[in-house]
Amino acid sequence: MGEYKEDFGRAGRLAAGFAQTLFEQLEVLPALPRLEPGQALGALETGLPEEGLPLEDILAGFREHILPGMTVWNHPGFMAYFNSTASPASLLSEILITATNANCMNWLSCPAGAELEEIATGWLRQLLGLPGVFWGIIFEGGSLSSFHGMAAAREKVLGPAFREQGWQPGQPPLRAYATAHAHSSIAKALMALGVGRQNIIDIAVDEAFRMQPEALGKQLRKDVEAGFRPLCVIATLGTTSCTAMDPVADIADICQEAGTWLHIDAAHAGPAAILESCRPLFRGWEKADSITVNPHKWMFLSLDTSVLFLRERRYLRGAFSLTPDYLKTAYDEQVTNYYDYGLTLGRRFKALKLWANIRYFGRQGYARIIGRHLELAAALRSRMEKTPGFELPAPTPLSTICFRYLPPGRQLSAQAADALNEKLLEAINRAGKVFLSPTRLNGRFTIRLVIAGLWAEEKQVEEAWETIVQCAGRLDA
Ligand SMILES: *Cc1c(COP(=O)(O)O)cnc(C)c1O
């Protein structure tokens, strides 16, 4: 006992020391390690230990053999996917969460956990400008938030009989509606919820990759006439490829008229709604039935924290509430037991991270950082527009820039242009200053650059641009 008690303090000091020097090490580490499969761990001792080792040895092994094989998402040059940078407040709360190790399954299992989840998700709701009718619950990620949002939709459409009997013969098939740019987690959730991929109907997009509301309305009417049962419409605010913002005000009107559940996936882009100047892009999202926002992306929480907002939480409870005798408490009538609203029983105290980060940054802090990201992206985009050879196949409503490079004066086939841009991306990432990732727009290979990391300043963007221009220049030669 005494030994572990002492080690607790040592572990905290060692971890704090590491975190403090991490960024000095990052200066010399590449943004993306250049490794082949199987090489990531170097000479790491992989024999199973018989006797335990001191914490110092464990830290040394990590520094020496594991860290060099890691893609460090906290790296300042990380501009791939959608960022998840962990703030100092996240580090502090992670240590507090582990030191106390509460399982926030119901109110009694951690009273402050249940009550703080109400407060912290309420703060997030206010930051985003959503009305008080929305109630929030924390899940591990956007994928699970959206899964639970659509499970609530299924409960509303099929009613309580479904949870007891499952699918019944003769039941009309359910259908869901999204664009081809919806995140893959939407299709996965609908597969798991028994809807089936062929019942996810692609709605056409406009030239900016946004859902066309008229096409949605037409499809809904056609499907109802044909005997299908619409389960939900999934609109995305900030698609993964290019942060397209579906016109949710018009989509919400169509859903309201048809009586169809509207789920909005704003996992990455949601926090931009903290800025008044971005609110027009979100107009109408307050009419949704459920909304996914990931504070572990653009609000600098460490993984893994996503919030699902629900207009009528009773449907989620209806879908998942099941209390065995050993979990009943005297308070069940008076409190929110969060495990009633989802698949898992055990729940980490993630509300603490949300609470700590909102206290750390404040509304103004978030507005300043996200505002800076938008400015940096606008400036970089305008440089790209002015540079011969750069093609920008999508608008930049926020801070994700999609680009392709086509050497001026050379006629390339579509395939050759794709191959050239694949080579360009590889060269950029190999240079080590910046890590970018690809997508496809209109079927064409496209490079994405995301400015959404806590450490993204002018210097990193400048370095990224220099790298891109140099690598493109070398391809020209
Ligand atoms: C990141 C993201 C997701 C997936 O979230 P996870 O937390 O990785 O599960 C879903 N949808 C969108 C739009 C995203 O940006």
Short mmCIF file of C-alpha atoms and ligand atoms in Angstrom, two decimals:
data_model
loop_
_atom_site.label_atom_id
_atom_site.label_comp_id
_atom_site.label_asym_id
_atom_site.label_seq_id
_atom_site.Cartn_x
_atom_site.Cartn_y
_atom_site.Cartn_z
CA MET A 1 0.00 0.00 0.00
CA GLY A 2 2.71 2.47 1.06
CA GLU A 3 4.69 1.75 -2.09
CA TYR A 4 1.74 2.49 -4.36
CA LYS A 5 0.89 5.62 -2.42
CA GLU A 6 4.39 6.98 -2.99
CA ASP A 7 4.34 5.93 -6.61
CA PHE A 8 1.19 7.94 -7.16
CA GLY A 9 3.06 11.14 -6.42
CA ARG A 10 6.07 10.01 -8.48
CA ALA A 11 3.88 9.11 -11.44
CA GLY A 12 2.31 12.56 -11.37
CA ARG A 13 5.69 14.29 -11.23
CA LEU A 14 7.20 12.15 -13.98
CA ALA A 15 4.21 12.72 -16.26
CA ALA A 16 4.25 16.45 -15.55
CA GLY A 17 7.96 16.63 -16.31
CA PHE A 18 7.46 14.81 -19.59
CA ALA A 19 4.58 17.06 -20.61
CA GLN A 20 6.63 20.13 -19.83
CA THR A 21 9.49 19.12 -22.13
CA LEU A 22 7.36 17.49 -24.82
CA PHE A 23 7.33 20.49 -27.09
CA GLU A 24 11.11 20.83 -27.03
CA GLN A 25 11.29 17.26 -28.29
CA LEU A 26 8.62 17.89 -30.88
CA GLU A 27 10.78 20.55 -32.51
CA VAL A 28 13.15 17.79 -33.60
CA LEU A 29 10.57 15.07 -34.22
CA PRO A 30 8.86 14.93 -37.63
CA ALA A 31 5.14 15.74 -37.75
CA LEU A 32 4.63 12.23 -39.14
CA PRO A 33 7.22 9.55 -38.42
CA ARG A 34 8.58 7.86 -41.54
CA LEU A 35 8.23 4.18 -40.82
CA GLU A 36 7.36 0.92 -42.45
CA PRO A 37 4.91 -1.47 -40.75
CA GLY A 38 6.64 -3.35 -37.95
CA GLN A 39 9.30 -0.65 -37.46
CA ALA A 40 7.47 1.64 -35.07
CA LEU A 41 8.93 0.33 -31.84
CA GLY A 42 12.62 0.08 -32.70
CA ALA A 43 14.49 -1.97 -30.10
CA LEU A 44 11.68 -1.97 -27.54
CA GLU A 45 11.97 -4.84 -25.06
CA THR A 46 8.89 -6.94 -25.84
CA GLY A 47 9.44 -9.83 -23.44
CA LEU A 48 6.65 -10.20 -20.86
CA PRO A 49 7.91 -8.89 -17.51
CA GLU A 50 7.82 -11.31 -14.56
CA GLU A 51 8.53 -8.69 -11.93
CA GLY A 52 7.26 -5.13 -12.01
CA LEU A 53 9.57 -2.27 -12.96
CA PRO A 54 10.04 1.23 -11.53
CA LEU A 55 8.02 4.01 -13.11
CA GLU A 56 11.26 5.66 -14.28
CA ASP A 57 12.08 2.64 -16.45
CA ILE A 58 8.61 2.70 -17.94
CA LEU A 59 8.94 6.38 -18.82
CA ALA A 60 12.42 5.82 -20.26
CA GLY A 61 11.10 3.00 -22.46
CA PHE A 62 8.32 5.24 -23.67
CA ARG A 63 10.63 8.14 -24.50
CA GLU A 64 13.23 6.02 -26.19
CA HIS A 65 11.24 3.45 -28.11
CA ILE A 66 7.57 4.39 -28.30
CA LEU A 67 7.47 8.17 -28.74
CA PRO A 68 9.63 8.15 -31.91
CA GLY A 69 7.13 5.76 -33.50
CA MET A 70 4.12 7.89 -32.63
CA THR A 71 2.16 10.31 -34.73
CA VAL A 72 1.89 13.01 -32.09
CA TRP A 73 -1.48 14.67 -32.58
CA ASN A 74 -0.30 17.48 -30.33
CA HIS A 75 2.48 18.25 -32.85
CA PRO A 76 2.29 21.88 -34.06
CA GLY A 77 2.63 20.69 -37.68
CA PHE A 78 -0.34 18.35 -37.46
CA MET A 79 -2.84 19.63 -40.04
CA ALA A 80 -4.28 16.30 -41.19
CA TYR A 81 -7.76 14.78 -40.67
CA PHE A 82 -9.48 17.00 -38.12
CA ASN A 83 -7.21 18.05 -35.29
CA SER A 84 -7.49 16.85 -31.77
CA THR A 85 -5.02 18.81 -29.68
CA ALA A 86 -5.08 18.38 -25.94
CA SER A 87 -4.86 21.52 -23.82
CA PRO A 88 -3.08 21.93 -20.48
CA ALA A 89 -6.53 21.89 -18.82
CA SER A 90 -7.11 18.48 -20.43
CA LEU A 91 -3.85 17.17 -19.00
CA LEU A 92 -4.77 18.41 -15.53
CA SER A 93 -8.24 16.91 -15.67
CA GLU A 94 -6.99 13.58 -17.04
CA ILE A 95 -4.71 13.29 -14.02
CA LEU A 96 -7.56 14.20 -11.67
CA ILE A 97 -9.86 11.71 -13.42
CA THR A 98 -7.33 8.91 -13.02
CA ALA A 99 -6.35 9.85 -9.47
CA THR A 100 -9.98 9.65 -8.33
CA ASN A 101 -11.13 7.10 -10.93
CA ALA A 102 -14.88 7.52 -10.56
CA ASN A 103 -17.23 5.46 -12.66
CA CYS A 104 -20.03 7.89 -13.52
CA MET A 105 -22.64 5.28 -14.37
CA ASN A 106 -25.46 6.62 -12.21
CA TRP A 107 -25.95 9.50 -9.80
CA LEU A 108 -25.02 7.52 -6.71
CA SER A 109 -21.85 6.10 -8.26
CA CYS A 110 -20.52 9.68 -8.50
CA PRO A 111 -23.02 12.40 -7.57
CA ALA A 112 -20.76 15.25 -8.72
CA GLY A 113 -20.18 13.43 -12.00
CA ALA A 114 -23.87 13.33 -12.88
CA GLU A 115 -24.47 16.92 -11.80
CA LEU A 116 -21.37 18.27 -13.54
CA GLU A 117 -22.40 16.58 -16.80
CA GLU A 118 -25.61 18.68 -16.71
CA ILE A 119 -23.67 21.86 -15.98
CA ALA A 120 -20.80 21.35 -18.45
CA THR A 121 -23.00 20.26 -21.37
CA GLY A 122 -25.27 23.20 -20.49
CA TRP A 123 -22.30 25.56 -20.78
CA LEU A 124 -21.40 24.05 -24.12
CA ARG A 125 -24.99 24.52 -25.29
CA GLN A 126 -24.84 28.19 -24.29
CA LEU A 127 -21.46 28.68 -25.98
CA LEU A 128 -22.92 27.32 -29.21
CA GLY A 129 -26.03 29.48 -28.95
CA LEU A 130 -28.43 26.53 -28.83
CA PRO A 131 -31.75 26.95 -27.01
CA GLY A 132 -32.42 25.62 -23.51
CA VAL A 133 -34.63 22.81 -24.79
CA PHE A 134 -31.49 20.81 -25.70
CA TRP A 135 -30.11 18.35 -23.18
CA GLY A 136 -26.58 17.03 -23.52
CA ILE A 137 -24.90 13.72 -22.82
CA ILE A 138 -21.25 12.80 -23.25
CA PHE A 139 -20.05 9.86 -25.34
CA GLU A 140 -16.60 8.65 -26.38
CA GLY A 141 -16.72 10.10 -29.87
CA GLY A 142 -18.79 11.54 -32.65
CA SER A 143 -19.48 8.07 -34.01
CA LEU A 144 -21.16 7.00 -30.79
CA SER A 145 -22.98 10.31 -30.33
CA SER A 146 -24.53 10.00 -33.77
CA PHE A 147 -25.32 6.32 -33.17
CA HIS A 148 -27.27 7.24 -30.05
CA GLY A 149 -29.01 10.15 -31.80
CA MET A 150 -30.25 7.80 -34.50
CA ALA A 151 -31.18 5.14 -31.94
CA ALA A 152 -33.44 7.75 -30.35
CA ALA A 153 -34.95 8.42 -33.78
CA ARG A 154 -35.64 4.71 -34.20
CA GLU A 155 -37.34 4.61 -30.80
CA LYS A 156 -39.56 7.50 -31.85
CA VAL A 157 -40.46 5.96 -35.21
CA LEU A 158 -40.95 2.34 -34.15
CA GLY A 159 -42.12 2.89 -30.58
CA PRO A 160 -41.54 0.78 -27.46
CA ALA A 161 -42.79 -2.43 -29.12
CA PHE A 162 -39.58 -2.56 -31.15
CA ARG A 163 -37.37 -2.78 -28.14
CA GLU A 164 -39.29 -5.82 -26.90
CA GLN A 165 -40.01 -7.67 -30.13
CA GLY A 166 -37.41 -6.51 -32.62
CA TRP A 167 -38.29 -6.45 -36.30
CA GLN A 168 -41.75 -7.79 -37.16
CA PRO A 169 -42.79 -9.32 -40.48
CA GLY A 170 -44.48 -6.82 -42.76
CA GLN A 171 -42.93 -3.80 -41.09
CA PRO A 172 -42.22 -1.13 -43.74
CA PRO A 173 -38.48 -0.73 -44.38
CA LEU A 174 -36.81 2.27 -42.75
CA ARG A 175 -34.83 4.76 -44.78
CA ALA A 176 -32.28 7.40 -43.87
CA TYR A 177 -31.13 10.37 -45.96
CA ALA A 178 -27.71 11.99 -46.20
CA THR A 179 -25.24 13.17 -48.82
CA ALA A 180 -22.27 11.19 -50.05
CA HIS A 181 -20.16 13.53 -47.89
CA ALA A 182 -21.67 12.37 -44.58
CA HIS A 183 -19.12 10.77 -42.27
CA SER A 184 -18.65 7.01 -42.51
CA SER A 185 -19.80 6.70 -38.88
CA ILE A 186 -23.33 7.55 -40.03
CA ALA A 187 -23.47 4.51 -42.31
CA LYS A 188 -21.88 2.35 -39.62
CA ALA A 189 -24.48 3.43 -37.06
CA LEU A 190 -27.32 2.76 -39.49
CA MET A 191 -25.87 -0.67 -40.24
CA ALA A 192 -25.76 -1.45 -36.50
CA LEU A 193 -29.28 -0.09 -35.98
CA GLY A 194 -30.64 -2.54 -38.52
CA VAL A 195 -31.44 -0.04 -41.25
CA GLY A 196 -29.02 -1.48 -43.82
CA ARG A 197 -26.73 0.41 -46.16
CA GLN A 198 -29.01 0.12 -49.14
CA ASN A 199 -31.62 2.09 -47.21
CA ILE A 200 -29.31 5.06 -46.81
CA ILE A 201 -30.33 7.30 -49.67
CA ASP A 202 -27.79 9.67 -51.19
CA ILE A 203 -29.16 13.17 -51.62
CA ALA A 204 -27.60 15.27 -54.37
CA VAL A 205 -25.20 18.10 -53.50
CA ASP A 206 -24.61 21.49 -55.09
CA GLU A 207 -21.30 22.78 -56.44
CA ALA A 208 -20.12 23.52 -52.87
CA PHE A 209 -20.84 19.90 -51.77
CA ARG A 210 -23.91 20.92 -49.73
CA MET A 211 -27.14 18.94 -49.62
CA GLN A 212 -29.79 20.17 -52.04
CA PRO A 213 -32.97 20.60 -49.97
CA GLU A 214 -35.32 20.30 -52.97
CA ALA A 215 -33.80 16.92 -53.81
CA LEU A 216 -34.36 15.81 -50.22
CA GLY A 217 -38.00 16.93 -50.22
CA LYS A 218 -38.67 15.12 -53.49
CA GLN A 219 -37.05 11.90 -52.28
CA LEU A 220 -38.99 11.92 -49.00
CA ARG A 221 -42.32 12.32 -50.79
CA LYS A 222 -41.46 9.62 -53.28
CA ASP A 223 -40.39 7.16 -50.57
CA VAL A 224 -43.48 7.67 -48.41
CA GLU A 225 -45.66 7.03 -51.47
CA ALA A 226 -43.68 3.86 -52.19
CA GLY A 227 -44.27 2.55 -48.66
CA PHE A 228 -40.92 3.28 -47.02
CA ARG A 229 -40.72 4.72 -43.54
CA PRO A 230 -38.30 7.65 -43.18
CA LEU A 231 -36.23 7.18 -40.04
CA CYS A 232 -34.14 10.33 -40.12
CA VAL A 233 -32.31 12.87 -42.21
CA ILE A 234 -28.64 13.38 -41.43
CA ALA A 235 -27.30 16.80 -42.26
CA THR A 236 -23.63 17.63 -41.79
CA LEU A 237 -22.28 20.96 -40.64
CA GLY A 238 -18.62 20.65 -41.58
CA THR A 239 -18.21 17.57 -43.78
CA THR A 240 -15.02 15.61 -43.40
CA SER A 241 -13.73 16.21 -46.91
CA CYS A 242 -14.11 19.97 -47.12
CA THR A 243 -16.26 21.26 -44.20
CA ALA A 244 -19.29 21.79 -46.45
CA MET A 245 -22.16 23.23 -44.43
CA ASP A 246 -25.50 21.67 -45.38
CA PRO A 247 -28.28 24.32 -45.47
CA VAL A 248 -29.92 23.15 -42.26
CA ALA A 249 -32.60 25.85 -42.07
CA ASP A 250 -34.23 24.62 -45.29
CA ILE A 251 -33.57 20.99 -44.43
CA ALA A 252 -35.19 21.47 -41.00
CA ASP A 253 -38.32 22.93 -42.60
CA ILE A 254 -38.62 19.93 -44.89
CA CYS A 255 -38.12 17.53 -41.97
CA GLN A 256 -40.69 19.35 -39.88
CA GLU A 257 -43.24 19.20 -42.65
CA ALA A 258 -42.60 15.48 -43.22
CA GLY A 259 -42.44 14.72 -39.48
CA THR A 260 -38.95 13.28 -39.92
CA TRP A 261 -36.18 13.30 -37.32
CA LEU A 262 -33.28 15.61 -38.17
CA HIS A 263 -29.86 14.62 -36.89
CA ILE A 264 -27.03 17.10 -37.41
CA ASP A 265 -23.43 15.92 -37.41
CA ALA A 266 -21.32 18.93 -36.42
CA ALA A 267 -18.56 16.88 -34.80
CA HIS A 268 -15.69 19.03 -36.04
CA ALA A 269 -17.29 22.33 -37.02
CA GLY A 270 -19.74 22.79 -34.13
CA PRO A 271 -17.39 24.92 -31.99
CA ALA A 272 -17.18 27.52 -34.77
CA ALA A 273 -20.70 28.50 -33.65
CA ILE A 274 -19.03 30.10 -30.61
CA LEU A 275 -18.17 32.97 -32.99
CA GLU A 276 -21.05 35.29 -33.75
CA SER A 277 -19.56 35.82 -37.20
CA CYS A 278 -19.99 32.10 -37.97
CA ARG A 279 -23.58 31.81 -36.70
CA PRO A 280 -25.15 32.35 -40.15
CA LEU A 281 -23.55 29.07 -41.26
CA PHE A 282 -25.45 27.30 -38.49
CA ARG A 283 -28.80 29.02 -39.04
CA GLY A 284 -31.62 26.57 -38.41
CA TRP A 285 -29.62 23.98 -36.47
CA GLU A 286 -31.67 24.84 -33.42
CA LYS A 287 -34.58 23.07 -35.14
CA ALA A 288 -32.79 19.71 -35.15
CA ASP A 289 -33.85 16.75 -33.02
CA SER A 290 -30.28 15.71 -32.24
CA ILE A 291 -26.85 17.25 -32.76
CA THR A 292 -23.33 15.81 -32.45
CA VAL A 293 -20.45 18.09 -31.40
CA ASN A 294 -16.95 16.86 -30.50
CA PRO A 295 -15.19 19.03 -27.90
CA HIS A 296 -12.18 16.73 -28.37
CA LYS A 297 -11.57 18.34 -31.75
CA TRP A 298 -11.85 22.12 -32.01
CA MET A 299 -12.19 22.78 -28.27
CA PHE A 300 -8.88 21.16 -27.35
CA LEU A 301 -10.17 18.46 -25.02
CA SER A 302 -8.06 15.35 -25.00
CA LEU A 303 -9.66 12.31 -26.60
CA ASP A 304 -12.29 11.09 -26.08
CA THR A 305 -15.14 13.49 -25.50
CA SER A 306 -18.15 14.07 -27.73
CA VAL A 307 -21.51 15.57 -26.81
CA LEU A 308 -24.90 14.56 -28.17
CA PHE A 309 -27.63 17.17 -27.77
CA LEU A 310 -31.21 15.95 -27.80
CA ARG A 311 -34.45 17.87 -28.04
CA GLU A 312 -36.45 15.07 -26.41
CA ARG A 313 -34.23 12.89 -24.31
CA ARG A 314 -37.08 10.52 -23.41
CA TYR A 315 -36.61 8.68 -26.72
CA LEU A 316 -33.01 7.86 -25.89
CA ARG A 317 -34.06 6.69 -22.47
CA GLY A 318 -36.83 4.65 -24.03
CA ALA A 319 -34.30 2.93 -26.26
CA PHE A 320 -31.71 2.07 -23.60
CA SER A 321 -33.06 2.23 -20.04
CA LEU A 322 -32.76 -1.13 -18.31
CA THR A 323 -32.03 -1.28 -14.59
CA PRO A 324 -31.08 -4.56 -12.96
CA ASP A 325 -31.73 -4.95 -9.22
CA TYR A 326 -28.09 -4.49 -8.32
CA LEU A 327 -28.09 -0.98 -9.77
CA LYS A 328 -31.34 0.32 -8.26
CA THR A 329 -30.94 3.21 -5.83
CA ALA A 330 -33.26 5.20 -3.58
CA TYR A 331 -32.69 8.28 -5.75
CA ASP A 332 -33.67 6.93 -9.13
CA GLU A 333 -36.89 8.97 -9.30
CA GLN A 334 -35.13 12.26 -8.57
CA VAL A 335 -31.90 12.14 -10.56
CA THR A 336 -30.45 11.61 -14.03
CA ASN A 337 -28.72 8.26 -14.25
CA TYR A 338 -26.69 8.65 -17.41
CA TYR A 339 -26.31 4.93 -18.05
CA ASP A 340 -30.05 4.96 -18.77
CA TYR A 341 -29.29 6.85 -21.97
CA GLY A 342 -26.76 4.70 -23.73
CA LEU A 343 -25.18 1.34 -24.43
CA THR A 344 -22.46 1.42 -21.81
CA LEU A 345 -22.81 1.11 -18.07
CA GLY A 346 -19.32 2.31 -17.10
CA ARG A 347 -18.58 5.94 -17.91
CA ARG A 348 -15.37 7.92 -17.31
CA PHE A 349 -15.70 11.32 -15.65
CA LYS A 350 -15.34 13.17 -18.97
CA ALA A 351 -17.60 15.97 -17.78
CA LEU A 352 -14.67 17.13 -15.67
CA LYS A 353 -12.60 17.70 -18.84
CA LEU A 354 -15.38 19.68 -20.46
CA TRP A 355 -15.91 21.76 -17.34
CA ALA A 356 -12.17 22.35 -16.82
CA ASN A 357 -11.56 23.37 -20.44
CA ILE A 358 -14.47 25.79 -20.62
CA ARG A 359 -13.21 27.36 -17.42
CA TYR A 360 -9.65 27.48 -18.76
CA PHE A 361 -10.43 29.11 -22.12
CA GLY A 362 -13.71 30.91 -21.45
CA ARG A 363 -15.99 32.02 -24.23
CA GLN A 364 -13.58 34.78 -25.27
CA GLY A 365 -10.56 32.49 -25.31
CA TYR A 366 -12.30 30.05 -27.62
CA ALA A 367 -13.53 32.86 -29.85
CA ARG A 368 -10.01 34.28 -30.15
CA ILE A 369 -8.34 30.96 -30.99
CA ILE A 370 -10.96 29.77 -33.46
CA GLY A 371 -11.12 33.26 -34.96
CA ARG A 372 -7.35 33.17 -35.47
CA HIS A 373 -7.66 29.80 -37.23
CA LEU A 374 -10.23 31.26 -39.60
CA GLU A 375 -7.97 34.23 -40.37
CA LEU A 376 -4.90 32.06 -40.95
CA ALA A 377 -6.91 29.84 -43.30
CA ALA A 378 -8.32 32.78 -45.24
CA ALA A 379 -4.84 34.25 -45.67
CA LEU A 380 -3.35 30.96 -46.82
CA ARG A 381 -6.22 30.34 -49.21
CA SER A 382 -5.75 33.73 -50.81
CA ARG A 383 -2.02 33.02 -51.28
CA MET A 384 -2.86 29.72 -52.94
CA GLU A 385 -5.37 31.43 -55.20
CA LYS A 386 -2.70 33.84 -56.37
CA THR A 387 -0.09 31.16 -56.99
CA PRO A 388 -0.06 29.63 -60.47
CA GLY A 389 -0.77 25.90 -60.51
CA PHE A 390 -2.87 25.74 -57.36
CA GLU A 391 -6.48 24.72 -57.78
CA LEU A 392 -9.03 25.01 -54.96
CA PRO A 393 -11.90 22.66 -55.75
CA ALA A 394 -14.08 23.63 -52.75
CA PRO A 395 -14.90 26.80 -50.84
CA THR A 396 -13.32 27.31 -47.40
CA PRO A 397 -16.25 28.18 -45.12
CA LEU A 398 -14.09 27.56 -42.02
CA SER A 399 -10.39 26.66 -41.77
CA THR A 400 -10.02 23.52 -43.89
CA ILE A 401 -8.42 24.16 -47.28
CA CYS A 402 -8.71 21.63 -50.09
CA PHE A 403 -6.19 22.01 -52.89
CA ARG A 404 -4.63 20.33 -55.89
CA TYR A 405 -1.52 21.24 -57.79
CA LEU A 406 -1.45 21.15 -61.57
CA PRO A 407 1.89 22.33 -62.99
CA PRO A 408 1.25 25.43 -65.12
CA GLY A 409 1.61 24.89 -68.81
CA ARG A 410 1.42 21.09 -68.69
CA GLN A 411 -1.56 19.13 -69.97
CA LEU A 412 -2.23 16.19 -67.67
CA SER A 413 -4.89 13.50 -67.86
CA ALA A 414 -7.14 13.13 -64.81
CA GLN A 415 -5.21 10.05 -63.76
CA ALA A 416 -1.83 11.69 -64.18
CA ALA A 417 -3.00 14.70 -62.18
CA ASP A 418 -4.20 12.41 -59.39
CA ALA A 419 -0.89 10.54 -59.38
CA LEU A 420 1.02 13.80 -59.27
CA ASN A 421 -0.95 15.04 -56.27
CA GLU A 422 -0.50 11.73 -54.46
CA LYS A 423 3.24 12.16 -55.01
CA LEU A 424 3.05 15.75 -53.81
CA LEU A 425 1.29 14.74 -50.59
CA GLU A 426 3.84 12.07 -49.92
CA ALA A 427 6.70 14.50 -50.48
CA ILE A 428 5.10 17.07 -48.16
CA ASN A 429 4.63 14.55 -45.38
CA ARG A 430 8.10 13.11 -45.86
CA ALA A 431 9.61 16.58 -45.39
CA GLY A 432 8.53 16.23 -41.76
CA LYS A 433 7.41 19.80 -41.00
CA VAL A 434 3.73 19.24 -41.54
CA PHE A 435 1.31 16.32 -41.74
CA LEU A 436 -1.53 16.65 -44.28
CA SER A 437 -4.13 14.09 -45.38
CA PRO A 438 -6.06 13.42 -48.59
CA THR A 439 -9.64 13.14 -49.74
CA ARG A 440 -11.47 12.91 -53.04
CA LEU A 441 -13.67 15.69 -54.41
CA ASN A 442 -15.62 15.05 -57.61
CA GLY A 443 -13.68 11.82 -57.82
CA ARG A 444 -10.31 13.60 -57.91
CA PHE A 445 -7.46 13.16 -55.46
CA THR A 446 -7.33 16.28 -53.28
CA ILE A 447 -5.08 17.39 -50.41
CA ARG A 448 -6.60 18.81 -47.22
CA LEU A 449 -4.94 21.24 -44.85
CA VAL A 450 -6.72 21.86 -41.54
CA ILE A 451 -5.88 24.78 -39.29
CA ALA A 452 -7.60 23.85 -36.06
CA GLY A 453 -4.84 22.88 -33.63
CA LEU A 454 -4.22 24.70 -30.40
CA TRP A 455 -0.61 25.34 -31.42
CA ALA A 456 -1.37 26.51 -34.97
CA GLU A 457 0.18 29.96 -35.35
CA GLU A 458 1.45 31.96 -38.29
CA LYS A 459 4.84 30.24 -38.04
CA GLN A 460 3.42 26.75 -38.62
CA VAL A 461 1.21 27.89 -41.46
CA GLU A 462 4.18 29.67 -43.05
CA GLU A 463 6.29 26.51 -42.75
CA ALA A 464 3.50 24.43 -44.21
CA TRP A 465 3.14 26.75 -47.20
CA GLU A 466 6.90 26.83 -47.82
CA THR A 467 6.99 23.04 -47.74
CA ILE A 468 4.08 22.77 -50.15
CA VAL A 469 5.60 25.25 -52.61
CA GLN A 470 9.04 23.61 -52.45
CA CYS A 471 7.65 20.12 -52.96
CA ALA A 472 5.43 21.30 -55.82
CA GLY A 473 8.42 23.04 -57.41
CA ARG A 474 10.41 19.83 -57.30
CA LEU A 475 7.57 17.98 -59.05
CA ASP A 476 7.66 20.58 -61.82
CA ALA A 477 11.30 19.95 -62.50
C1 LIG B 1 -14.60 13.41 -36.51
C2 LIG B 1 -15.93 13.28 -37.09
C3 LIG B 1 -16.73 12.17 -36.82
C4 LIG B 1 -16.22 11.01 -36.01
O1 LIG B 1 -15.98 11.34 -34.70
P1 LIG B 1 -15.17 10.34 -33.75
O2 LIG B 1 -15.07 11.11 -32.49
O3 LIG B 1 -13.86 10.09 -34.42
O4 LIG B 1 -15.98 9.10 -33.62
C5 LIG B 1 -17.99 12.13 -37.35
N1 LIG B 1 -18.47 13.10 -38.13
C6 LIG B 1 -17.73 14.20 -38.43
C7 LIG B 1 -18.31 15.27 -39.30
C8 LIG B 1 -16.44 14.32 -37.91
O5 LIG B 1 -15.73 15.42 -38.19
#
